[in-house]
């Protein structure tokens, strides 16, 4: 998966977040978790509206506190080289705010409000939610299942070609060199 | 063993173990044990110890993960038990851990095909397995426990990695155990098999990334496979498996990073991309479309500037006669005093007039400098080339845009994509993030507007009537202003003939004043009228643009008329000057000749030589002045209308009686239509005047450059976004079409002057010729072989040219009609596809709806039955009322109908339904149970 060198770099990246907490020696597998506050303050995540969700999804305890393995997990999925299916799978999890394995209306509303920083009025949000459900909900149960989601997202133009945005005016220097999560 | 029990108790929720898999594992178990035992002595202990240490750490966390998964999968009550479990785990030996984990992994795998029957068999199975385990433990008592653990992991890896492969791999494993210790002794077939196994492992390694497993599992699998590959590849003589793999991964990453950096670099190379994106994110695509157009225009002007600068101005400045050597290159004596004054230079008189900036400075010498550069020819060709290039670019861009529009994008998931894919996970900068938030909001607003517009259907007759009325009003306006312009122009021509001195200031500046007043008020009027029409804002913008364009054509018309008048005046003047000059020359020579015929000819300083008015330079000057004043007006209105207004509104708001920001003056919106038209007409002026003033493209480049920065700044700091942000079509083909019209209109007068008016006799590269295009003929005659001229003259014979033109027209017609039919076919296909999609969706939905209803009914029936069963004892018939009874009967009937489907229902439902036909249920109970069960 990752060569050792990458794991090492990621490990140091992880350790740099809290040098006092993370031991250098992992042979005895210490049970160390970094709190969400530290994870969320990484430059790769700190401007992301979904950072908390990302941390929650990838952490074992579901509260954003990450062990080294969760950390590696997260980066392997966020990596540019991760395949699309896996990205879609985790994207679904991220957008599924209430963990019920469906993206329902409240999840959509949350997503929208996070995306637009509450700039849209309630009517607009409701309308967009309706439209999204209308478009993507194939089995008409009023919420998006993983299948619906994948069916929709794998056709997205952003997903088809790795679209590196024009907004990126300074390259974020990353440990793996990539956080291209082209959801 | 307490934990085993625990796991089994888990089974009733989700753990199911397949038979075949179980067999496999036990087989594998044995095999691995054998293998390990055999190899244990030969291997160095140290290496192994390290590896197992790492592996064990891995194992622990994996357990967490799986527990977590289990937790999510359902039974939350087990959480507590599991914690206890975890606590115990460290006391027990690791072997059992491995077993539990294996089961857990399986349980996950088999979640879907739940089958109730398996339950007992499962417990049986685990019992036998335990027995076999114990046996094994006895066997391998002398080995250290780490060794065993390793073996188990390997086994687990194989079974979890990929089901179809696993059996194959297993075989391989067994073979290896016997033979591979010494690879040289292998038979060819075995070698082949081994190679295959290695390939499989490699495939596994590559495919690993695509599996949504937790990192723990991946790492274990990976390590296992890599070890395998490394070992056997090494044995097969290929070697360095992992290193090579690591290297490959590294290179791929480097390559990806390089590609991304390159993309970023390319983006950084597009001028103003960031600025425009920023504006787009705050003001929407319609405002951004103006800036894109401005940038495109800038590019065109850069090329025009390059042409004129490189092929005309620089050669003349470097290789032509220097300033002061010829009359046409010298400031005349009477003007010398004021030639350096700023006022004169600002008006492009004085030294500016007698420089490479204008037509009159160029000499008519056929070839200049040591390069023998044909300057007049080049001047002519550059003039023609500028126009030709502009045509080509505009038309090509239009064609490309039309193409893009024709393909269209798949809009079936418009909102979903916007919701789920619009955040860019590469953003790592707060400002960029702000922009992205703004742009996402804007794009949502645009999409919502589109949606609302498509839903809107008003009274069609009323709208139609209002639209006709609006167009009628606009036509009246246009006709009125056209007549006004015509009237004023005629009047001013009369004044000019009379002489301007004996008229008042108003009468002298009437035309300009009328033009600017019309330009100010008519657009506002159009704006008011267009609110009648109730168009989509994008369409409304196009109408507005078209109307103002028609109005501005009047502007253009007056300008051309005035210019033509002036040219005629100058030519009259020229005739007189020419006569005077011959007289002057004659007198000069007569005077000297009569005294002494052998004396050297008198040299007259070039500044003293009398010269003609040179109408070409005059035209060039007019254009340059126009451009300058236009630029100034634009900038000043920008400063006053936008900036000062914004400042006032912002700071006076603290001490004003009403809310300035929300109320009357408020901040200004960006006027897309006015700015686009300003740009287009400005460009038209450039095309018209570039032949007579080669400096015009340079000036325009400067102007566009400045206005790019100035307007970007002004938009961001003093304007507010429009109320209805709408999505402009990305292609701007409407702007292009207007530009094309302007290009055509502005080349007409230029071509007319070039073709039909003889050039001035004493200035410019074509002086002394009858017409400007004679330079071509001259070149053909003197620089090309004779036959070429002959061929050319034949080719330019009308008898050949006319059929050729006819042929071209036919070709155009043919291409046009084919493209039209293609487009139609395309549209039809698209429509078909869309309807099919919709049909599919509908069908799906119908099926889903039906399934859901069935399920619902079955559920209801089931819950009801469950209730019945639970509340069998209290019959309580006294509550019975008709309604409930009715409902009961209905459920009953439905349940009977769905009897067959019940087979697949969960067990408690199944047994519950059996009681349904019993006594009628209690009404209250029924109601309460309807809600929570699912």
Short mmCIF file of C-alpha atoms in Angstrom, two decimals, chain A residues 1, chain B residues 153-154 157-158 161 165 169 173 197-206 208 213 217-233 241-242:
data_model
loop_
_atom_site.label_atom_id
_atom_site.label_comp_id
_atom_site.label_asym_id
_atom_site.label_seq_id
_atom_site.Cartn_x
_atom_site.Cartn_y
_atom_site.Cartn_z
CA UNK A 1 0.00 0.00 0.00
CA UNK B 153 -2.33 -14.06 10.26
CA UNK B 154 -1.12 -15.36 7.04
CA UNK B 157 -4.94 -12.83 4.97
CA UNK B 158 -5.48 -15.43 2.41
CA UNK B 161 -8.04 -11.05 0.53
CA UNK B 165 -8.26 -16.42 -5.51
CA UNK B 169 -3.41 -19.58 -3.44
CA UNK B 173 0.96 -22.51 -0.48
CA UNK B 197 1.26 -17.15 -7.33
CA UNK B 198 3.72 -14.33 -7.22
CA UNK B 199 1.78 -12.53 -9.89
CA UNK B 200 -1.40 -13.02 -7.91
CA UNK B 201 0.19 -11.55 -4.89
CA UNK B 202 1.37 -8.62 -6.87
CA UNK B 203 -2.10 -8.11 -8.17
CA UNK B 204 -3.36 -8.27 -4.66
CA UNK B 205 -0.89 -5.64 -3.61
CA UNK B 206 -2.01 -3.40 -6.40
CA UNK B 208 -5.36 -3.50 -2.09
CA UNK B 213 -10.77 -1.97 4.70
CA UNK B 217 -6.14 -5.18 7.75
CA UNK B 218 -4.57 -3.65 4.73
CA UNK B 219 -1.21 -3.47 6.39
CA UNK B 220 -1.31 -7.06 7.45
CA UNK B 221 -2.35 -8.25 4.05
CA UNK B 222 0.22 -6.12 2.42
CA UNK B 223 3.05 -7.22 4.57
CA UNK B 224 2.13 -10.80 4.11
CA UNK B 225 1.90 -10.53 0.37
CA UNK B 226 5.03 -8.51 0.09
CA UNK B 227 6.96 -10.98 2.12
CA UNK B 228 5.72 -13.71 -0.10
CA UNK B 229 6.58 -11.89 -3.25
CA UNK B 230 9.94 -10.85 -2.00
CA UNK B 231 10.87 -14.26 -0.91
CA UNK B 232 9.78 -16.17 -3.93
CA UNK B 233 10.65 -13.58 -6.43
CA UNK B 241 10.45 -7.01 -5.27
CA UNK B 242 9.55 -4.64 -2.59
#
